[in-house]
Every structure is written in C-alpha cells, then in structure tokens.
XYZ file of C-alpha atoms in Angstrom:
478
model
C -13.219 -14.916 -19.770
C -9.662 -12.469 -18.652
C -10.671 -8.630 -18.548
C -7.627 -8.504 -21.255
C -9.905 -10.568 -23.197
C -13.278 -8.837 -22.501
C -12.285 -5.575 -23.175
C -11.150 -7.485 -27.152
C -14.679 -7.820 -27.477
C -16.014 -5.270 -26.225
C -14.475 -3.148 -28.344
C -15.302 -5.703 -31.554
C -18.297 -5.652 -30.245
C -18.302 -1.467 -30.639
C -16.346 -1.456 -33.421
C -19.014 -2.985 -35.138
C -22.131 -1.099 -34.142
C -20.039 2.100 -35.130
C -18.569 0.825 -38.763
C -21.743 0.966 -40.481
C -22.501 4.953 -39.499
C -18.871 5.529 -40.235
C -18.703 4.108 -43.187
C -22.601 6.199 -43.912
C -21.250 9.257 -43.501
C -18.111 9.626 -45.878
C -18.895 9.744 -49.410
C -18.103 6.191 -51.358
C -17.295 7.687 -54.530
C -17.326 5.052 -57.852
C -15.417 5.448 -61.608
C -18.499 6.607 -62.902
C -19.488 8.878 -60.138
C -16.264 11.131 -60.602
C -16.497 11.215 -64.301
C -19.895 12.527 -64.315
C -19.044 14.295 -60.762
C -16.079 15.730 -63.567
C -18.227 16.111 -66.315
C -20.375 18.426 -65.119
C -17.768 20.615 -62.932
C -14.464 21.597 -65.914
C -15.326 25.183 -67.019
C -14.430 23.971 -70.318
C -17.029 21.648 -71.079
C -19.420 24.339 -69.894
C -17.422 27.333 -72.177
C -18.082 24.049 -74.811
C -21.609 24.017 -74.432
C -21.772 27.732 -74.963
C -19.244 27.818 -78.636
C -22.003 24.806 -79.803
C -25.160 26.894 -78.427
C -23.493 30.099 -80.390
C -22.627 27.695 -83.120
C -26.137 26.357 -83.786
C -27.484 30.126 -83.730
C -25.154 31.410 -86.420
C -26.137 27.948 -87.995
C -30.202 29.665 -88.464
C -28.158 33.530 -88.575
C -27.063 32.008 -92.373
C -30.465 30.320 -93.049
C -32.193 34.085 -93.054
C -30.872 34.772 -96.383
C -32.099 32.924 -98.129
C -35.680 34.572 -97.537
C -36.192 38.285 -98.780
C -34.693 41.456 -96.765
C -37.788 44.238 -96.298
C -36.306 47.971 -95.251
C -37.161 51.041 -94.070
C -35.913 54.112 -94.571
C -36.663 57.613 -93.598
C -35.145 61.010 -94.119
C -35.619 64.596 -93.942
C -33.625 67.292 -95.519
C -33.946 71.636 -94.514
C -31.583 73.563 -97.803
C -31.265 76.578 -97.514
C -32.167 77.671 -101.600
C -35.387 76.406 -103.089
C -35.204 74.942 -106.837
C -36.307 77.049 -109.470
C -37.737 75.943 -112.327
C -38.829 79.354 -113.425
C -35.573 81.420 -113.857
C -36.183 84.609 -113.181
C -35.824 86.751 -116.128
C -39.227 83.366 -116.807
C -40.893 84.742 -113.779
C -40.626 88.696 -115.212
C -42.065 87.879 -118.469
C -44.542 86.020 -116.801
C -45.854 88.709 -114.111
C -45.948 91.367 -117.318
C -47.651 88.694 -119.754
C -50.672 91.714 -120.383
C -48.282 95.074 -120.736
C -47.806 93.835 -124.599
C -51.628 93.113 -124.520
C -51.864 96.652 -123.346
C -49.924 98.637 -125.496
C -51.194 96.989 -128.310
C -55.585 97.497 -127.312
C -54.868 100.898 -125.544
C -54.558 103.257 -128.775
C -58.014 101.728 -130.403
C -59.820 101.044 -126.847
C -58.039 101.791 -123.651
C -60.682 100.642 -121.512
C -60.722 97.451 -123.180
C -56.868 97.407 -122.288
C -56.634 98.034 -119.169
C -58.951 95.203 -119.109
C -57.539 92.696 -120.828
C -54.009 93.476 -119.823
C -54.674 92.927 -115.400
C -56.123 89.550 -116.499
C -52.977 88.315 -118.537
C -50.677 89.367 -115.522
C -52.947 87.391 -113.699
C -52.719 85.005 -115.474
C -49.015 84.572 -116.078
C -48.784 86.200 -112.420
C -50.636 82.349 -111.092
C -47.792 80.470 -113.540
C -44.916 82.010 -111.732
C -47.325 80.583 -108.639
C -47.937 77.707 -109.547
C -44.045 77.171 -110.449
C -42.483 78.044 -107.139
C -41.135 74.707 -105.721
C -40.097 75.894 -101.683
C -38.089 72.477 -101.716
C -36.079 73.880 -98.218
C -37.658 70.892 -96.473
C -38.151 67.916 -97.761
C -39.323 64.583 -96.792
C -38.947 61.523 -97.663
C -39.463 57.567 -97.025
C -39.559 54.720 -98.540
C -39.386 50.648 -97.844
C -37.748 48.118 -99.773
C -37.721 44.506 -100.687
C -34.995 42.315 -102.162
C -35.302 38.852 -102.611
C -32.044 36.771 -104.100
C -32.550 34.665 -107.143
C -29.259 33.751 -107.486
C -26.024 35.073 -106.046
C -23.926 32.420 -106.860
C -24.064 30.210 -104.566
C -22.291 31.620 -101.710
C -26.156 31.477 -99.769
C -25.546 27.328 -100.462
C -21.719 28.170 -99.776
C -21.838 30.089 -96.473
C -25.268 27.880 -94.668
C -22.700 24.775 -95.851
C -20.390 26.128 -93.490
C -22.762 27.087 -91.330
C -23.185 23.132 -90.552
C -19.831 22.953 -90.400
C -19.058 25.307 -88.236
C -21.562 23.535 -85.276
C -20.467 20.366 -86.156
C -17.064 20.864 -85.597
C -18.327 23.126 -82.119
C -20.163 19.809 -81.475
C -16.709 17.816 -82.728
C -14.425 20.293 -80.301
C -16.560 19.637 -77.550
C -16.431 15.855 -77.472
C -12.622 16.310 -77.726
C -12.428 18.644 -74.561
C -14.919 15.396 -72.944
C -12.920 12.899 -73.924
C -9.446 13.981 -72.549
C -11.073 15.268 -68.668
C -12.727 11.844 -68.902
C -9.246 10.227 -69.460
C -8.572 12.498 -66.917
C -10.434 11.385 -63.919
C -9.603 7.656 -64.557
C -5.870 8.048 -64.340
C -6.665 10.465 -61.195
C -8.931 7.560 -59.832
C -6.830 5.022 -60.495
C -3.671 6.643 -58.957
C -5.159 7.324 -56.424
C -6.578 4.231 -55.127
C -3.486 2.338 -56.574
C -1.345 4.588 -53.927
C -4.164 3.533 -51.508
C -3.126 0.492 -52.210
C 0.033 0.944 -51.511
C -0.078 2.649 -48.546
C -1.711 -0.331 -46.626
C 0.900 -3.191 -48.418
C 3.184 -0.138 -46.790
C 1.637 -0.290 -43.320
C 1.601 -4.508 -43.469
C 5.115 -4.057 -44.747
C 6.169 -1.693 -41.439
C 4.314 -4.462 -39.538
C 6.718 -6.642 -40.166
C 9.275 -4.875 -40.243
C 9.133 -3.992 -36.330
C 8.245 -7.205 -35.375
C 11.254 -8.870 -36.365
C 13.277 -5.439 -35.043
C 11.350 -6.444 -31.586
C 12.121 -10.234 -31.691
C 15.529 -8.809 -32.468
C 15.651 -6.770 -29.597
C 14.319 -9.740 -27.535
C 17.733 -12.702 -28.959
C 19.528 -8.871 -27.986
C 18.792 -9.074 -24.336
C 19.081 -13.027 -24.220
C 23.079 -12.799 -25.537
C 21.911 -15.152 -29.153
C 22.204 -11.885 -31.227
C 24.898 -8.583 -32.041
C 24.163 -4.982 -32.010
C 24.897 -4.742 -35.944
C 22.251 -7.079 -36.574
C 19.923 -5.302 -34.366
C 21.118 -2.000 -35.838
C 20.454 -3.367 -39.069
C 16.939 -3.990 -38.858
C 16.277 -0.034 -36.961
C 17.248 1.045 -40.175
C 15.213 -0.919 -41.520
C 12.280 0.573 -39.500
C 13.243 3.498 -40.554
C 13.560 2.894 -44.246
C 9.990 1.696 -43.908
C 8.717 4.629 -41.847
C 9.664 7.225 -44.942
C 8.606 4.939 -47.322
C 4.877 4.973 -45.408
C 5.627 9.126 -45.382
C 6.380 9.060 -49.041
C 3.024 7.296 -49.555
C 0.873 8.982 -47.135
C 1.908 12.221 -49.094
C 0.890 10.675 -52.482
C -1.902 9.831 -51.710
C -2.895 13.187 -50.153
C -1.644 15.254 -53.290
C -3.572 12.802 -55.399
C -6.436 12.422 -53.860
C -6.414 16.370 -54.356
C -6.604 16.121 -58.148
C -8.851 13.866 -58.021
C -10.559 16.641 -56.249
C -9.713 19.147 -58.074
C -11.215 17.393 -61.125
C -14.263 16.415 -60.337
C -14.602 19.943 -58.203
C -14.805 19.172 -55.112
C -13.411 20.985 -52.245
C -9.606 20.044 -51.268
C -9.645 18.578 -47.857
C -13.210 16.155 -48.391
C -13.448 13.151 -47.120
C -14.183 10.165 -49.536
C -13.862 6.209 -50.488
C -12.848 5.073 -54.184
C -15.155 1.929 -54.320
C -12.116 0.050 -55.225
C -9.376 1.073 -52.831
C -11.786 -0.899 -50.632
C -11.154 -3.765 -52.297
C -7.881 -6.200 -51.385
C -6.980 -7.076 -55.355
C -7.763 -4.170 -58.259
C -10.653 -6.207 -60.519
C -8.840 -6.795 -63.643
C -10.502 -10.489 -64.706
C -13.208 -8.889 -67.349
C -10.245 -6.589 -68.573
C -9.185 -9.109 -71.229
C -12.631 -9.925 -72.603
C -13.436 -5.990 -72.834
C -10.554 -5.382 -74.970
C -10.827 -8.286 -77.201
C -14.292 -6.802 -78.393
C -12.876 -2.640 -79.728
C -12.215 -2.766 -82.883
C -10.133 -0.071 -85.040
C -12.634 2.634 -86.011
C -10.704 5.828 -85.723
C -13.482 7.846 -87.459
C -14.194 7.156 -83.831
C -11.704 10.124 -82.369
C -13.132 13.303 -82.424
C -10.276 15.192 -83.781
C -9.979 13.444 -86.514
C -13.390 14.753 -87.069
C -12.327 17.830 -85.823
C -9.886 17.701 -89.612
C -11.982 16.057 -91.715
C -14.476 19.214 -91.069
C -11.386 21.404 -91.292
C -11.539 20.338 -95.612
C -15.044 20.640 -95.426
C -14.845 23.861 -94.458
C -12.008 24.781 -96.549
C -13.906 23.353 -99.842
C -16.954 25.607 -99.076
C -15.158 28.286 -98.617
C -14.051 27.779 -102.236
C -16.454 27.710 -103.576
C -17.862 31.124 -101.500
C -14.634 32.553 -103.525
C -15.543 30.955 -106.573
C -19.701 33.596 -106.790
C -17.196 36.595 -107.219
C -16.713 35.871 -110.791
C -20.558 34.538 -111.004
C -23.489 37.041 -111.982
C -25.734 37.484 -109.168
C -29.121 38.092 -110.093
C -32.278 39.805 -107.207
C -35.498 40.505 -106.704
C -36.612 44.077 -106.160
C -38.961 46.115 -105.324
C -40.027 48.470 -103.134
C -43.048 51.717 -101.743
C -41.434 55.456 -101.556
C -43.272 58.508 -100.675
C -42.376 61.766 -100.468
C -43.644 65.811 -99.419
C -43.445 67.499 -101.519
C -44.265 65.774 -104.835
C -44.560 66.558 -108.354
C -47.026 63.157 -109.691
C -49.755 65.929 -110.097
C -48.008 69.095 -110.811
C -45.900 71.065 -107.675
C -47.951 70.135 -103.990
C -46.652 70.316 -101.208
C -48.137 67.078 -99.617
C -47.298 63.308 -99.318
C -47.985 60.987 -101.767
C -46.155 57.577 -103.502
C -45.424 54.502 -105.154
C -44.718 51.112 -105.503
C -42.440 49.679 -107.629
C -40.933 46.289 -108.792
C -37.511 45.416 -110.950
C -34.882 42.671 -111.108
C -31.613 43.649 -110.461
C -28.586 42.681 -111.899
C -25.021 42.091 -111.035
C -21.905 40.855 -113.418
C -18.705 41.256 -112.397
C -16.862 42.437 -115.647
C -13.180 43.474 -114.202
C -10.958 42.558 -110.992
C -7.457 41.512 -112.442
C -7.822 37.605 -111.034
C -8.011 38.561 -107.492
C -11.117 36.087 -107.309
C -8.833 33.600 -109.015
C -5.475 34.117 -107.114
C -7.792 33.647 -103.950
C -9.803 30.081 -104.848
C -5.970 28.905 -105.905
C -4.770 30.492 -102.383
C -8.368 28.213 -100.316
C -7.094 24.935 -102.981
C -4.195 25.577 -101.402
C -5.286 24.759 -98.024
C -8.089 22.576 -98.848
C -4.826 19.940 -99.875
C -3.215 20.510 -96.746
C -5.831 19.880 -95.201
C -6.986 16.649 -96.611
C -2.907 16.116 -95.873
C -3.073 16.507 -92.530
C -6.076 14.598 -92.205
C -4.186 11.201 -93.779
C -0.845 11.995 -91.681
C -3.372 12.132 -88.644
C -5.292 8.824 -89.591
C -1.658 6.954 -90.098
C -0.894 8.366 -86.301
C -4.225 7.236 -84.923
C -4.151 3.830 -86.784
C 0.136 3.290 -84.573
C -1.683 4.989 -81.629
C -4.292 2.226 -81.260
C -1.909 -0.196 -82.367
C 0.276 0.154 -79.262
C -2.139 1.164 -76.938
C -3.332 -2.557 -77.939
C -0.111 -3.846 -77.598
C 0.408 -2.244 -73.418
C -2.461 -3.822 -73.014
C -1.034 -7.167 -73.752
C 1.706 -6.825 -72.416
C 0.507 -5.503 -69.131
C -1.556 -8.879 -68.339
C 1.239 -10.464 -69.235
C 2.875 -8.595 -66.140
C 0.703 -9.369 -63.726
C 0.484 -13.115 -64.419
C 4.228 -12.746 -63.540
C 3.594 -10.200 -60.737
C 1.294 -13.234 -58.953
C 3.462 -16.042 -59.599
C 6.242 -13.724 -58.132
C 4.198 -12.793 -55.212
C 3.199 -16.396 -54.330
C 7.033 -16.906 -54.951
C 7.651 -14.096 -51.882
C 5.259 -15.179 -49.997
C 6.645 -18.843 -49.373
C 9.890 -17.501 -48.937
C 9.311 -15.660 -46.374
C 6.815 -17.610 -44.289
C 10.021 -20.150 -45.043
C 12.531 -17.804 -44.153
C 10.010 -16.348 -40.881
C 9.381 -20.340 -40.346
C 13.667 -20.896 -40.098
C 14.905 -17.834 -38.593
C 12.171 -18.377 -35.014
C 13.857 -22.082 -35.443
C 17.437 -20.111 -35.302
C 18.812 -22.232 -38.132
C 18.895 -18.544 -40.951
C 19.794 -14.691 -39.417
C 17.568 -12.074 -39.705
C 19.221 -11.295 -42.403
C 18.221 -13.320 -43.928
C 14.242 -12.048 -43.033
C 15.111 -9.000 -44.155
C 15.741 -9.636 -47.485
C 12.449 -12.050 -48.075
C 10.156 -8.836 -46.134
C 12.174 -6.244 -48.611
C 11.453 -9.338 -51.788
C 7.324 -9.563 -50.626
C 6.978 -5.727 -50.764
C 8.332 -5.738 -53.936
C 6.448 -8.850 -55.015
C 3.115 -6.597 -54.049
C 4.091 -3.201 -55.347
C 5.208 -5.035 -58.453
C 1.236 -6.963 -58.578
C -0.201 -3.546 -58.143
C 1.831 -1.585 -60.334
C 0.206 -4.375 -63.507
C -3.386 -3.916 -61.763
C -3.392 -0.686 -62.514
C -1.543 -0.260 -66.031
C -4.176 -2.232 -66.923
C -6.299 0.080 -65.404
C -4.566 2.698 -67.669
C -4.091 0.650 -71.074
C -7.574 -0.429 -71.240
C -8.026 3.423 -70.566
C -5.370 4.336 -72.825
C -6.983 1.896 -76.154
C -10.215 3.373 -75.638
C -9.068 7.103 -75.637
C -7.112 6.627 -78.976
C -10.565 4.599 -79.798
C -11.888 7.732 -79.003
C -15.337 5.516 -76.688
C -13.923 6.438 -73.356
C -17.549 8.481 -73.158
C -19.429 4.857 -73.869
C-alpha cells in the first residue's frame, strides 16, 4: 500500500467518525417543523389570537344584556335658600293667633284673656315652627333595578352579532394561518430547489474543469488549438458565475426561511429534503387525487358569509328602533329630610316597583331609511360572496390543472435527463477516442445541465402546485 493510499484511507476513516457528530451539531428541520415554528413566531397570528379573545369577551358582554341592571345613586345638595311652605303673612298671623281672643275676652275678664292669648300665640308659633323645613342641606340616595322584558329584538340581534364577530375573528385567524403556511412552504421548497441546483452547479463546474484540464493537456501535446482552450475556459468562467449566483440565491432564501420561522438570519440548519439526491414526488398524485372541491372550507369564504350574516342582524337591530320597549323597574329611595310623617330631619325611604313602556311615535322615517340602507349592504355582501365562490371554484380547477401539468413535465424531464446522460457519456467517450471535438462535449454538458435543472424545477413545481391546490381548498393546515 502506498503512502498516498494510506493517507486517503485515514482521511476517509476520520470523516466517517466525525460525520455523525457534525450532523448532530447542525439543526435538521423538516417541513412540518418549519411550519410549526412559523406559526409560533408570526406576529399577525399572535394578534389574531388577541382579537379572538376580545371577541369572546364581547360575546360574554352581550349575554349580560338579558340580565337585570342594578344601579345605586347618591347625592348631597346645598341650597342658598330654604323652601317655605307658609308665606310671611301666614307666619305673622299664626304667631299672633291669640291677639284677637285677648281683645274679645279682655273687656270681660282680663286675667283669662291674657292666659288664653298666650296659649293661642304659643300654639300658632308651634305651627309655624312645625312648617319650618330647613331644606338648605338635602341628602338623597336610591337603588334602581331595571329588567328588560321586550326590547324590540335588539338584544337578541346584538347577541347574534357578537357570536358572528367571534366566528369572524376565528376565520380571520385561520386565513392568516393559511397564508403563513403557504409562504413557509414556498420558502422551504425554494431552499430545497436551490440546494439541489447548488450541487448540480458544482457537478457541472467539476465536469467543465475536467474538460478544461484535458484540453490544456491536448494543447500541450499539439492535438488541440488554443481557440478550443479559450472556449472551454469561457465555459469554466460561466460555470463559476452560475455557482456564485446559486450560492447567493441560496443564502438569501435561507434568510427568508429563518425570518418566517423566527430563527436568527445566520442560523445554520439543514432541511430534511435537501439531503436527498432526488426530491420525492411519488405520493403527490395519490394525495391530490383524493382532494375534492369544497370551497366552503376556505376561511375567506366563511368570512364573507359572516359579513352577510352580520349585515342581516344589523338590519334586525335597526328595525327594533320602530318597536315598543318594555322593562320592569323597581328600587328603593331614601331622603333626608323627608315628609313621610310630616317634615323630619332624618333619613327615611320607600320601595317602588313598576313597568316602563317606550313607544316611538314619529321619527320622520329615519329608522326606515336606515333599514333600507342596511338591506342594500346585505345584498352587496351576498353578491360579493357569490362572486368569491365562483373565483374559488376557478382557482381550485386551475391548481388541479397545474398539478397535472407539473407531473407530466416531470415525466418528460426524467426522459430528457436519461437522454442527456447518455449523450454526455457518448460525447466523453468519443472525446477520449479522439473522434469528437471539445465543442461537442461542451454541448452535451450544457444539455445535461439544462435537463437536470428542468428536472429539479419540475419536482419543485409539483410540490408548489400541490401546496397551491391545498391552499385553494383551504386544507393547507390539515
């Protein structure tokens, strides 16, 4: 065994030993893990969850409209003047109520007249004092209860609108989720495509460099011209530039996928599908064949249906403006001073219960005009829903055709690859035997590169068209 072979054997053994550890150190991401990371990282989906929580709270708030309302009020009022039940004349007359009796009785019995007069004046003054209100300081408080009995259907309409708002928040969140998954799958397969094209560009560069090396040797031996060498050198430069472009595109695509998945832009990772020699598309036909057209699974269509339902409930809510409203009312009121047992400076109260009825009599057609406008909005929303359904049906059919076209394109690409490989093998063999020119080999290499590139594109097209079909059906997240 030579020294070179020993070094080669040791290098191979060392690589075999370290390769598992290198692979463990680098993160391997599958398509499902990328989609899961994208869903967890996306800020729009986080905002959608908050909107769903807000919609749930609003629905719970709407339910409370069926329940009685209890309200407590309290007040203190200071007035610059007090309320007087008696006027000044009445006060003066009552205060001197005994003067007339003293004049009548005084001529006959002066002693008795004085006694009677004093008693009557005292009683009159007592009446005046009893009617003294002192209402400059007033206190009042009440606890009121109101139970809606019939509100013209407005409470029921408001509750249904709250339910619809909650479903709209859920459908909006699902639509955002579908968009994120679609973008993630596109970015994922774009990275896989560029990784395979990177290996293809490296293989092509290796072929061209080998040809360049062979031609340079032939030039030195005098069996090839310098022009042939320059032509091959140009191909080497083109292959190097192609590899550079693919590397740059791959780096940018990885950054985009990192951004979608919430990873650092310089994160090192390996996609599970980029390590395979070929992109597996065997199960695509069976998967797409089982998909049926059901556009009601699209969250966008459900959102439009929610808009129609919301508009109808809005019309019912407006109609309630022309209907009577009935409510049960009750409460307890307390005041200081009070007049329940004469006028007293102390707190006292009373219970009360009753029925309140509100009947709109004249609003000059305001409610009717609003109801008509709401019905017009409902008609517009219904037309938009029907138009969207037709477009979704067309979109589904188009994506099914794309899947079928991609499968046919892949079959043709596989055939072209076999032919290109055979042509390249014959060209290399003929070049070695000296019966073919280097230009023929370069043409065969270019044809091989094109066929391999078209095969990669066809495989990726199948994946992307399948993803597009699932998004059109609204089943991308399943």
